[in-house]
PDB file of C-alpha atoms in Angstrom:
ATOM      1  CA  MET S   1     -28.124  14.815  13.405  1.00 67.00           C
ATOM      2  CA  PHE S   2     -27.754  18.293  11.928  1.00 71.00           C
ATOM      3  CA  ALA S   3     -31.387  18.963  12.786  1.00 76.00           C
ATOM      4  CA  THR S   4     -30.809  18.258  16.477  1.00 81.00           C
ATOM      5  CA  TYR S   5     -27.588  20.287  16.390  1.00 83.00           C
ATOM      6  CA  LEU S   6     -29.543  23.190  14.939  1.00 84.00           C
ATOM      7  CA  ILE S   7     -32.190  22.837  17.646  1.00 84.00           C
ATOM      8  CA  GLY S   8     -29.540  22.912  20.369  1.00 86.00           C
ATOM      9  CA  LEU S   9     -27.775  25.876  18.754  1.00 87.00           C
ATOM     10  CA  ARG S  10     -30.910  27.963  18.248  1.00 84.00           C
ATOM     11  CA  GLU S  11     -32.589  27.263  21.599  1.00 84.00           C
ATOM     12  CA  GLY S  12     -29.276  27.332  23.446  1.00 87.00           C
ATOM     13  CA  LEU S  13     -28.348  30.720  22.033  1.00 87.00           C
ATOM     14  CA  GLU S  14     -31.722  32.190  22.973  1.00 86.00           C
ATOM     15  CA  ALA S  15     -31.284  30.956  26.551  1.00 88.00           C
ATOM     16  CA  THR S  16     -27.669  32.140  26.623  1.00 89.00           C
ATOM     17  CA  LEU S  17     -28.682  35.618  25.440  1.00 87.00           C
ATOM     18  CA  VAL S  18     -31.302  35.799  28.185  1.00 87.00           C
ATOM     19  CA  VAL S  19     -28.782  34.826  30.865  1.00 89.00           C
ATOM     20  CA  SER S  20     -26.182  37.237  29.456  1.00 88.00           C
ATOM     21  CA  ILE S  21     -28.650  40.122  29.592  1.00 87.00           C
ATOM     22  CA  LEU S  22     -29.506  39.362  33.215  1.00 89.00           C
ATOM     23  CA  VAL S  23     -25.865  38.992  34.261  1.00 89.00           C
ATOM     24  CA  ALA S  24     -24.790  42.128  32.394  1.00 88.00           C
ATOM     25  CA  PHE S  25     -27.577  44.150  34.030  1.00 89.00           C
ATOM     26  CA  LEU S  26     -26.603  43.000  37.536  1.00 89.00           C
ATOM     27  CA  VAL S  27     -22.916  43.702  36.904  1.00 89.00           C
ATOM     28  CA  LYS S  28     -23.639  47.186  35.566  1.00 88.00           C
ATOM     29  CA  SER S  29     -26.025  47.877  38.442  1.00 86.00           C
ATOM     30  CA  GLN S  30     -23.390  46.886  41.007  1.00 88.00           C
ATOM     31  CA  ARG S  31     -25.603  44.040  42.216  1.00 88.00           C
ATOM     32  CA  ARG S  32     -23.189  41.153  41.882  1.00 89.00           C
ATOM     33  CA  ASP S  33     -24.536  39.812  45.173  1.00 89.00           C
ATOM     34  CA  ARG S  34     -27.638  38.671  43.260  1.00 89.00           C
ATOM     35  CA  LEU S  35     -25.697  36.642  40.699  1.00 91.00           C
ATOM     36  CA  PRO S  36     -25.925  33.404  42.762  1.00 93.00           C
ATOM     37  CA  GLN S  37     -29.732  33.684  42.711  1.00 92.00           C
ATOM     38  CA  VAL S  38     -29.684  34.099  38.913  1.00 91.00           C
ATOM     39  CA  TRP S  39     -27.453  31.056  38.463  1.00 93.00           C
ATOM     40  CA  GLY S  40     -29.606  29.110  40.897  1.00 94.00           C
ATOM     41  CA  GLY S  41     -32.729  29.885  38.869  1.00 93.00           C
ATOM     42  CA  VAL S  42     -30.941  28.971  35.638  1.00 93.00           C
ATOM     43  CA  GLY S  43     -29.706  25.689  37.134  1.00 94.00           C
ATOM     44  CA  LEU S  44     -33.193  24.786  38.319  1.00 95.00           C
ATOM     45  CA  ALA S  45     -34.620  25.537  34.855  1.00 93.00           C
ATOM     46  CA  VAL S  46     -32.024  23.278  33.227  1.00 92.00           C
ATOM     47  CA  ALA S  47     -32.714  20.490  35.729  1.00 94.00           C
ATOM     48  CA  LEU S  48     -36.477  20.704  35.140  1.00 94.00           C
ATOM     49  CA  SER S  49     -35.984  20.650  31.378  1.00 90.00           C
ATOM     50  CA  VAL S  50     -33.838  17.519  31.598  1.00 90.00           C
ATOM     51  CA  LEU S  51     -36.446  15.902  33.857  1.00 94.00           C
ATOM     52  CA  VAL S  52     -39.261  16.703  31.430  1.00 91.00           C
ATOM     53  CA  GLY S  53     -37.223  15.309  28.551  1.00 88.00           C
ATOM     54  CA  TRP S  54     -36.634  12.109  30.506  1.00 90.00           C
ATOM     55  CA  LEU S  55     -40.334  11.842  31.396  1.00 90.00           C
ATOM     56  CA  ILE S  56     -41.329  12.177  27.747  1.00 88.00           C
ATOM     57  CA  GLU S  57     -38.898   9.453  26.730  1.00 84.00           C
ATOM     58  CA  TYR S  58     -39.876   7.230  29.678  1.00 87.00           C
ATOM     59  CA  THR S  59     -43.564   7.589  28.862  1.00 87.00           C
ATOM     60  CA  SER S  60     -42.974   6.554  25.275  1.00 81.00           C
ATOM     61  CA  THR S  61     -40.673   3.609  25.972  1.00 79.00           C
ATOM     62  CA  SER S  62     -41.925   2.251  29.310  1.00 80.00           C
ATOM     63  CA  LEU S  63     -45.438   3.410  30.205  1.00 78.00           C
ATOM     64  CA  LEU S  64     -47.101   2.761  26.866  1.00 79.00           C
ATOM     65  CA  ALA S  65     -47.293  -0.960  26.190  1.00 71.00           C
ATOM     66  CA  ARG S  66     -49.195  -1.049  22.899  1.00 81.00           C
ATOM     67  CA  SER S  67     -47.434   0.061  19.730  1.00 81.00           C
ATOM     68  CA  GLU S  68     -50.572   1.968  18.681  1.00 81.00           C
ATOM     69  CA  ASP S  69     -50.440   3.983  21.907  1.00 85.00           C
ATOM     70  CA  ARG S  70     -46.775   4.769  21.368  1.00 85.00           C
ATOM     71  CA  GLU S  71     -47.425   5.878  17.814  1.00 87.00           C
ATOM     72  CA  LEU S  72     -50.274   8.103  18.971  1.00 90.00           C
ATOM     73  CA  PHE S  73     -48.131   9.599  21.753  1.00 91.00           C
ATOM     74  CA  GLU S  74     -45.315  10.332  19.312  1.00 88.00           C
ATOM     75  CA  ALA S  75     -47.794  11.874  16.878  1.00 90.00           C
ATOM     76  CA  VAL S  76     -49.228  14.199  19.525  1.00 92.00           C
ATOM     77  CA  THR S  77     -45.771  15.274  20.724  1.00 91.00           C
ATOM     78  CA  SER S  78     -44.745  15.910  17.111  1.00 90.00           C
ATOM     79  CA  VAL S  79     -47.695  18.240  16.526  1.00 92.00           C
ATOM     80  CA  ALA S  80     -47.008  19.989  19.851  1.00 92.00           C
ATOM     81  CA  ALA S  81     -43.348  20.417  18.877  1.00 90.00           C
ATOM     82  CA  VAL S  82     -44.347  21.987  15.548  1.00 92.00           C
ATOM     83  CA  VAL S  83     -46.616  24.439  17.371  1.00 92.00           C
ATOM     84  CA  PHE S  84     -43.795  25.388  19.762  1.00 88.00           C
ATOM     85  CA  VAL S  85     -41.234  25.764  16.963  1.00 87.00           C
ATOM     86  CA  THR S  86     -43.542  27.982  14.924  1.00 92.00           C
ATOM     87  CA  TRP S  87     -44.463  30.153  17.898  1.00 89.00           C
ATOM     88  CA  MET S  88     -40.836  30.441  19.027  1.00 85.00           C
ATOM     89  CA  ILE S  89     -39.534  31.470  15.605  1.00 87.00           C
ATOM     90  CA  PHE S  90     -42.095  34.221  15.059  1.00 87.00           C
ATOM     91  CA  TRP S  91     -41.961  35.373  18.690  1.00 84.00           C
ATOM     92  CA  MET S  92     -38.194  35.781  18.541  1.00 81.00           C
ATOM     93  CA  ARG S  93     -38.398  37.839  15.350  1.00 78.00           C
ATOM     94  CA  ARG S  94     -40.998  40.134  16.904  1.00 78.00           C
ATOM     95  CA  ALA S  95     -39.549  40.404  20.407  1.00 73.00           C
ATOM     96  CA  ALA S  96     -35.817  40.636  19.660  1.00 69.00           C
ATOM     97  CA  ARG S  97     -35.733  44.445  19.829  1.00 71.00           C
ATOM     98  CA  THR S  98     -37.613  44.721  23.113  1.00 77.00           C
ATOM     99  CA  MET S  99     -36.440  41.566  24.877  1.00 76.00           C
ATOM    100  CA  ALA S 100     -33.529  43.209  26.684  1.00 78.00           C
ATOM    101  CA  GLY S 101     -35.631  46.082  28.018  1.00 83.00           C
ATOM    102  CA  GLU S 102     -38.369  43.758  29.207  1.00 82.00           C
ATOM    103  CA  LEU S 103     -35.900  41.475  30.981  1.00 84.00           C
ATOM    104  CA  ARG S 104     -34.217  44.420  32.680  1.00 84.00           C
ATOM    105  CA  GLY S 105     -37.587  45.767  33.822  1.00 87.00           C
ATOM    106  CA  ARG S 106     -38.622  42.410  35.265  1.00 84.00           C
ATOM    107  CA  LEU S 107     -35.268  41.981  36.976  1.00 86.00           C
ATOM    108  CA  THR S 108     -35.520  45.461  38.495  1.00 88.00           C
ATOM    109  CA  GLU S 109     -38.898  44.532  39.961  1.00 88.00           C
ATOM    110  CA  ALA S 110     -37.526  41.220  41.223  1.00 87.00           C
ATOM    111  CA  LEU S 111     -34.567  42.954  42.900  1.00 87.00           C
ATOM    112  CA  ALA S 112     -37.010  45.118  44.824  1.00 87.00           C
ATOM    113  CA  VAL S 113     -38.837  42.017  46.097  1.00 85.00           C
ATOM    114  CA  GLY S 114     -35.914  39.844  47.172  1.00 84.00           C
ATOM    115  CA  SER S 115     -33.571  36.979  46.319  1.00 83.00           C
ATOM    116  CA  LEU S 116     -36.309  34.408  45.710  1.00 88.00           C
ATOM    117  CA  ALA S 117     -37.950  36.722  43.203  1.00 89.00           C
ATOM    118  CA  VAL S 118     -34.629  37.108  41.374  1.00 89.00           C
ATOM    119  CA  ALA S 119     -34.167  33.340  41.224  1.00 91.00           C
ATOM    120  CA  GLY S 120     -37.764  32.874  40.106  1.00 91.00           C
ATOM    121  CA  MET S 121     -37.422  35.485  37.396  1.00 88.00           C
ATOM    122  CA  ALA S 122     -34.239  33.829  36.048  1.00 89.00           C
ATOM    123  CA  PHE S 123     -35.932  30.433  36.228  1.00 92.00           C
ATOM    124  CA  LEU S 124     -38.975  31.581  34.238  1.00 88.00           C
ATOM    125  CA  ALA S 125     -36.808  33.364  31.678  1.00 83.00           C
ATOM    126  CA  VAL S 126     -34.839  30.201  30.874  1.00 89.00           C
ATOM    127  CA  VAL S 127     -37.240  27.324  31.527  1.00 88.00           C
ATOM    128  CA  ARG S 128     -39.354  28.069  28.444  1.00 85.00           C
ATOM    129  CA  GLU S 129     -36.360  27.511  26.184  1.00 85.00           C
ATOM    130  CA  GLY S 130     -35.443  24.342  28.050  1.00 87.00           C
ATOM    131  CA  LEU S 131     -38.915  22.810  27.857  1.00 87.00           C
ATOM    132  CA  GLU S 132     -39.168  23.687  24.173  1.00 84.00           C
ATOM    133  CA  THR S 133     -35.792  22.059  23.561  1.00 86.00           C
ATOM    134  CA  ALA S 134     -36.838  18.853  25.354  1.00 86.00           C
ATOM    135  CA  LEU S 135     -40.051  18.526  23.363  1.00 85.00           C
ATOM    136  CA  ILE S 136     -38.601  19.488  19.994  1.00 83.00           C
ATOM    137  CA  PHE S 137     -35.565  17.247  20.471  1.00 82.00           C
ATOM    138  CA  TYR S 138     -37.734  14.243  21.299  1.00 81.00           C
ATOM    139  CA  SER S 139     -39.860  14.815  18.222  1.00 80.00           C
ATOM    140  CA  ALA S 140     -36.891  15.429  15.922  1.00 76.00           C
ATOM    141  CA  ALA S 141     -34.978  12.389  17.191  1.00 73.00           C
ATOM    142  CA  GLN S 142     -37.811   9.883  16.795  1.00 68.00           C
ATOM    143  CA  GLY S 143     -36.712   6.755  15.017  1.00 58.00           C
ATOM    144  CA  ALA S 144     -33.184   7.020  16.430  1.00 57.00           C
ATOM    145  CA  ALA S 145     -33.759   4.760  19.443  1.00 56.00           C
ATOM    146  CA  GLY S 146     -30.510   3.384  20.795  1.00 57.00           C
ATOM    147  CA  ASP S 147     -28.492   5.902  18.770  1.00 64.00           C
ATOM    148  CA  SER S 148     -26.597   8.440  20.854  1.00 71.00           C
ATOM    149  CA  GLY S 149     -25.840  10.588  17.800  1.00 75.00           C
ATOM    150  CA  PRO S 150     -28.847  12.949  18.090  1.00 76.00           C
ATOM    151  CA  LEU S 151     -28.174  13.554  21.798  1.00 81.00           C
ATOM    152  CA  LEU S 152     -24.511  14.281  21.138  1.00 85.00           C
ATOM    153  CA  ALA S 153     -25.505  16.626  18.302  1.00 84.00           C
ATOM    154  CA  LEU S 154     -27.932  18.452  20.616  1.00 86.00           C
ATOM    155  CA  LEU S 155     -25.256  18.846  23.293  1.00 87.00           C
ATOM    156  CA  ALA S 156     -22.795  20.078  20.656  1.00 89.00           C
ATOM    157  CA  GLY S 157     -25.339  22.661  19.535  1.00 87.00           C
ATOM    158  CA  ILE S 158     -25.890  23.852  23.101  1.00 89.00           C
ATOM    159  CA  ALA S 159     -22.126  24.001  23.705  1.00 91.00           C
ATOM    160  CA  SER S 160     -21.693  26.057  20.515  1.00 90.00           C
ATOM    161  CA  ALA S 161     -24.459  28.398  21.668  1.00 89.00           C
ATOM    162  CA  VAL S 162     -22.811  28.891  25.049  1.00 89.00           C
ATOM    163  CA  ALA S 163     -19.465  29.612  23.374  1.00 90.00           C
ATOM    164  CA  ILE S 164     -21.097  32.185  21.069  1.00 88.00           C
ATOM    165  CA  GLY S 165     -22.935  33.752  24.003  1.00 85.00           C
ATOM    166  CA  VAL S 166     -19.750  34.037  26.070  1.00 86.00           C
ATOM    167  CA  GLY S 167     -17.942  35.571  23.098  1.00 86.00           C
ATOM    168  CA  LEU S 168     -20.699  38.136  22.663  1.00 83.00           C
ATOM    169  CA  TYR S 169     -20.712  38.957  26.368  1.00 81.00           C
ATOM    170  CA  PHE S 170     -16.990  39.640  26.484  1.00 81.00           C
ATOM    171  CA  SER S 171     -17.103  41.455  23.120  1.00 74.00           C
ATOM    172  CA  ALA S 172     -14.701  38.868  21.699  1.00 63.00           C
ATOM    173  CA  LEU S 173     -17.225  38.002  19.010  1.00 67.00           C
ATOM    174  CA  ARG S 174     -19.557  40.093  16.891  1.00 76.00           C
ATOM    175  CA  ILE S 175     -22.463  38.529  15.061  1.00 74.00           C
ATOM    176  CA  ASN S 176     -25.493  39.898  13.270  1.00 78.00           C
ATOM    177  CA  LEU S 177     -28.191  38.182  15.283  1.00 76.00           C
ATOM    178  CA  SER S 178     -30.881  39.239  12.831  1.00 79.00           C
ATOM    179  CA  VAL S 179     -29.199  37.295  10.026  1.00 82.00           C
ATOM    180  CA  PHE S 180     -28.435  34.385  12.340  1.00 83.00           C
ATOM    181  CA  PHE S 181     -32.005  34.005  13.571  1.00 83.00           C
ATOM    182  CA  THR S 182     -33.385  34.460  10.047  1.00 84.00           C
ATOM    183  CA  TRP S 183     -31.301  31.631   8.595  1.00 86.00           C
ATOM    184  CA  THR S 184     -31.745  29.287  11.542  1.00 84.00           C
ATOM    185  CA  GLY S 185     -35.441  30.134  11.653  1.00 87.00           C
ATOM    186  CA  ALA S 186     -35.880  29.202   7.983  1.00 89.00           C
ATOM    187  CA  LEU S 187     -34.023  25.927   8.503  1.00 88.00           C
ATOM    188  CA  LEU S 188     -36.062  25.150  11.615  1.00 88.00           C
ATOM    189  CA  ILE S 189     -39.275  25.685   9.658  1.00 91.00           C
ATOM    190  CA  LEU S 190     -38.148  22.933   7.281  1.00 90.00           C
ATOM    191  CA  VAL S 191     -37.225  20.769  10.270  1.00 88.00           C
ATOM    192  CA  ALA S 192     -40.679  21.426  11.746  1.00 90.00           C
ATOM    193  CA  ALA S 193     -42.290  20.474   8.431  1.00 91.00           C
ATOM    194  CA  GLY S 194     -40.456  17.169   8.651  1.00 90.00           C
ATOM    195  CA  ILE S 195     -41.603  16.688  12.249  1.00 90.00           C
ATOM    196  CA  LEU S 196     -45.207  17.349  11.197  1.00 92.00           C
ATOM    197  CA  LYS S 197     -44.835  14.839   8.366  1.00 92.00           C
ATOM    198  CA  TYR S 198     -43.521  12.301  10.872  1.00 89.00           C
ATOM    199  CA  GLY S 199     -46.474  13.055  13.148  1.00 91.00           C
ATOM    200  CA  VAL S 200     -48.942  12.447  10.324  1.00 93.00           C
ATOM    201  CA  HIS S 201     -47.204   9.132   9.614  1.00 91.00           C
ATOM    202  CA  ASP S 202     -47.574   8.166  13.282  1.00 90.00           C
ATOM    203  CA  PHE S 203     -51.255   9.105  13.229  1.00 93.00           C
ATOM    204  CA  GLN S 204     -51.643   6.842  10.204  1.00 91.00           C
ATOM    205  CA  GLU S 205     -49.819   3.984  11.900  1.00 89.00           C
ATOM    206  CA  ALA S 206     -52.006   4.444  14.997  1.00 87.00           C
ATOM    207  CA  GLY S 207     -55.100   4.147  12.823  1.00 87.00           C
ATOM    208  CA  VAL S 208     -56.274   7.697  13.513  1.00 91.00           C
ATOM    209  CA  LEU S 209     -55.711   8.862   9.945  1.00 92.00           C
ATOM    210  CA  PRO S 210     -56.226   6.779   6.786  1.00 92.00           C
ATOM    211  CA  GLY S 211     -54.002   6.353   3.756  1.00 90.00           C
ATOM    212  CA  LEU S 212     -50.851   4.808   5.221  1.00 89.00           C
ATOM    213  CA  ASN S 213     -50.242   2.825   2.022  1.00 89.00           C
ATOM    214  CA  ASP S 214     -51.462   5.499  -0.405  1.00 91.00           C
ATOM    215  CA  LEU S 215     -48.150   6.795  -1.702  1.00 91.00           C
ATOM    216  CA  ALA S 216     -47.833  10.255  -3.214  1.00 92.00           C
ATOM    217  CA  PHE S 217     -44.793   9.059  -5.190  1.00 90.00           C
ATOM    218  CA  ASP S 218     -42.004   6.508  -4.993  1.00 88.00           C
ATOM    219  CA  ILE S 219     -38.527   7.615  -6.040  1.00 89.00           C
ATOM    220  CA  SER S 220     -36.648   4.889  -4.189  1.00 85.00           C
ATOM    221  CA  ALA S 221     -34.832   4.007  -7.397  1.00 83.00           C
ATOM    222  CA  THR S 222     -33.495   7.550  -7.632  1.00 85.00           C
ATOM    223  CA  LEU S 223     -33.187   8.428  -3.940  1.00 82.00           C
ATOM    224  CA  ASP S 224     -31.738   5.252  -2.492  1.00 82.00           C
ATOM    225  CA  PRO S 225     -32.562   5.241   1.266  1.00 77.00           C
ATOM    226  CA  SER S 226     -29.218   3.563   1.982  1.00 79.00           C
ATOM    227  CA  THR S 227     -27.159   6.465   0.583  1.00 82.00           C
ATOM    228  CA  TRP S 228     -25.661   9.151   2.785  1.00 75.00           C
ATOM    229  CA  TYR S 229     -27.530  11.999   1.089  1.00 78.00           C
ATOM    230  CA  ALA S 230     -30.871  10.226   1.496  1.00 80.00           C
ATOM    231  CA  ALA S 231     -30.083   9.690   5.182  1.00 77.00           C
ATOM    232  CA  LEU S 232     -29.131  13.379   5.470  1.00 74.00           C
ATOM    233  CA  LEU S 233     -32.402  14.547   3.921  1.00 78.00           C
ATOM    234  CA  ALA S 234     -34.407  12.153   6.079  1.00 78.00           C
ATOM    235  CA  GLY S 235     -32.555  13.152   9.239  1.00 73.00           C
ATOM    236  CA  MET S 236     -32.788  16.899   8.659  1.00 75.00           C
ATOM    237  CA  PHE S 237     -36.175  17.414   7.018  1.00 80.00           C
ATOM    238  CA  ASN S 238     -37.761  13.924   7.021  1.00 80.00           C
ATOM    239  CA  VAL S 239     -37.707  13.882   3.227  1.00 82.00           C
ATOM    240  CA  THR S 240     -38.277  10.226   2.302  1.00 85.00           C
ATOM    241  CA  PRO S 241     -38.454   8.545  -1.116  1.00 87.00           C
ATOM    242  CA  ALA S 242     -41.916   7.036  -0.665  1.00 89.00           C
ATOM    243  CA  PRO S 243     -44.181   9.235   1.492  1.00 90.00           C
ATOM    244  CA  SER S 244     -47.924   8.865   1.743  1.00 92.00           C
ATOM    245  CA  VAL S 245     -50.274  11.416   0.210  1.00 94.00           C
ATOM    246  CA  LEU S 246     -51.242  12.867   3.596  1.00 94.00           C
ATOM    247  CA  GLU S 247     -47.601  13.143   4.688  1.00 93.00           C
ATOM    248  CA  THR S 248     -46.732  15.056   1.537  1.00 93.00           C
ATOM    249  CA  VAL S 249     -49.760  17.338   1.825  1.00 95.00           C
ATOM    250  CA  ALA S 250     -48.902  18.091   5.479  1.00 94.00           C
ATOM    251  CA  TRP S 251     -45.252  18.882   4.644  1.00 94.00           C
ATOM    252  CA  VAL S 252     -46.100  21.231   1.786  1.00 94.00           C
ATOM    253  CA  ALA S 253     -49.121  22.810   3.515  1.00 95.00           C
ATOM    254  CA  TYR S 254     -46.942  23.775   6.483  1.00 95.00           C
ATOM    255  CA  ALA S 255     -43.575  24.573   4.899  1.00 93.00           C
ATOM    256  CA  VAL S 256     -44.694  26.784   2.000  1.00 94.00           C
ATOM    257  CA  PRO S 257     -46.986  29.297   3.770  1.00 95.00           C
ATOM    258  CA  VAL S 258     -44.961  29.434   6.996  1.00 94.00           C
ATOM    259  CA  LEU S 259     -41.703  30.028   5.113  1.00 92.00           C
ATOM    260  CA  ALA S 260     -43.392  32.708   3.012  1.00 93.00           C
ATOM    261  CA  LEU S 261     -44.704  34.486   6.117  1.00 92.00           C
ATOM    262  CA  PHE S 262     -41.393  34.202   7.933  1.00 91.00           C
ATOM    263  CA  LEU S 263     -39.240  35.453   5.053  1.00 87.00           C
ATOM    264  CA  ARG S 264     -41.593  38.321   4.231  1.00 84.00           C
ATOM    265  CA  ARG S 265     -39.927  41.572   5.182  1.00 68.00           C
ATOM    266  CA  PRO S 266     -41.704  42.958   8.266  1.00 61.00           C
ATOM    267  CA  ALA S 267     -42.998  46.515   8.248  1.00 57.00           C
ATOM    268  CA  PRO S 268     -40.517  49.001   9.738  1.00 56.00           C
ATOM    269  CA  PRO S 269     -41.254  50.212  13.278  1.00 52.00           C
ATOM    270  CA  THR S 270     -43.494  53.270  13.336  1.00 53.00           C
ATOM    271  CA  GLY S 271     -41.563  56.465  13.941  1.00 48.00           C
ATOM    272  CA  ALA S 272     -38.187  54.768  14.045  1.00 44.00           C
ATOM    273  CA  ASP S 273     -35.485  54.008  11.546  1.00 43.00           C
ATOM    274  CA  ALA S 274     -33.915  51.292  13.634  1.00 45.00           C
ATOM    275  CA  PRO S 275     -31.014  49.376  12.073  1.00 43.00           C
ATOM    276  CA  ALA S 276     -31.090  45.613  11.663  1.00 42.00           C
ATOM    277  CA  PRO S 277     -30.711  43.942  15.055  1.00 44.00           C
ATOM    278  CA  SER S 278     -27.267  42.737  15.989  1.00 45.00           C
ATOM    279  CA  ALA S 279     -25.775  41.797  19.321  1.00 47.00           C
ATOM    280  CA  ALA S 280     -26.753  45.246  20.529  1.00 46.00           C
ATOM    281  CA  ALA S 281     -30.388  44.700  19.613  1.00 42.00           C
ATOM    282  CA  ALA S 282     -30.483  41.572  21.716  1.00 45.00           C
ATOM    283  CA  GLY S 283     -29.335  43.545  24.724  1.00 49.00           C
ATOM    284  CA  LEU S 284     -25.839  42.117  25.054  1.00 51.00           C
ATOM    285  CA  THR S 285     -24.310  45.419  24.091  1.00 48.00           C
ATOM    286  CA  GLU S 286     -25.298  49.048  24.045  1.00 41.00           C
ATOM    287  CA  PRO S 287     -26.382  50.234  20.577  1.00 37.00           C
ATOM    288  CA  THR S 288     -23.945  52.758  19.151  1.00 33.00           C
ATOM    289  CA  GLY S 289     -24.709  52.697  15.444  1.00 34.00           C
ATOM    290  CA  THR S 290     -22.616  50.050  13.755  1.00 33.00           C
ATOM    291  CA  ALA S 291     -20.311  49.519  16.713  1.00 34.00           C
ATOM    292  CA  SER S 292     -21.098  48.020  20.096  1.00 37.00           C
ATOM    293  CA  ALA S 293     -19.764  48.331  23.597  1.00 34.00           C
ATOM    294  CA  SER S 294     -19.042  45.650  26.124  1.00 39.00           C
ATOM    295  CA  PRO S 295     -21.998  44.647  28.321  1.00 41.00           C
ATOM    296  CA  ARG S 296     -19.683  44.546  31.289  1.00 43.00           C
ATOM    297  CA  ALA S 297     -19.379  48.367  31.288  1.00 39.00           C
TER     298      ALA S 297
END
C-alpha cells in the first residue's frame, strides 16, 4: 500500500503545485474573477481522471472474458504505466525551474482570450497528472482485487499532497522540493521496476513471452511470502521469492540504469548559479535567496 500512497503523494503534489501557481498568479494579478474558471477546469480534469480509471478497471474485470485477454491487458497497461512514470520523473526534474514561468505565460494568454480558455488551460495543466495517476495506480494495485487498501492509500497520498500544497501556498510550510522529488523519484523508479516485472509476468501468463516456470532463484525458505516484510517488499517493489528469469532480467535492466541516470548530478545551468530548487523554484513563492515570500503577495 505504500507504493500507492507514494503515487498519490507524488502525482497529487505535482497537480497541487500547478493549481497553486495558477491561483497565486490570478490573486497577484487582481483577477480573482477568473478563479471559478480555474476551479472548473480542475474539477473537470479530476472527473475525467476518475472516469478513465473506472474504464480501465471495468475493461479488465467486465469486458475481457478470457483470462489470457485480461493478463495481456494488464501487461500492456503495466508497460504503459512504466513509460509514464519514467517520463514524468525525468520531466519534472528538468522542468521544475521553468514550470512556474511557463504556466504564468499560458495563463496570461488564456486571460486575453476569455473564460473558456482559462478553464481549458487549467484543465490541460491538471489532467495529465490525473490520467497518469489512474494508469499508474491500476498497474501498481494489480493483484489486490477486492481489497480497498490500495485505494485508501492512494487517497491518503493525495490528501497529504493537498495539505502540503496548501501549507506551501500560505507559507505555513517550507520544504525543499528538489530533495522531495529526488527521493520520491528514486522510490518511484523502484516501484516502476516492480510494475514492469509484473507486466512481464502477465505477458508470460498470456503466452506472449516464454519461461513462466523458469525460475531465476527460489528463496521462499528465507523470504517467507506469508511474513509481513515479504508482503511489504512485494507490495512496494514486487520483489518476490521465486521470480522467473525474464522477470528478474526486466527488473534489473530497468532499475539499475534508470536509477543511475536519475541520481546522476545534472550539469549546472549555463550562465547561472541557481540554488537548488525549493518551494520558490516551483513557483509557489518568489525566490529571495534562502528565504521565500508568500505567493499571495
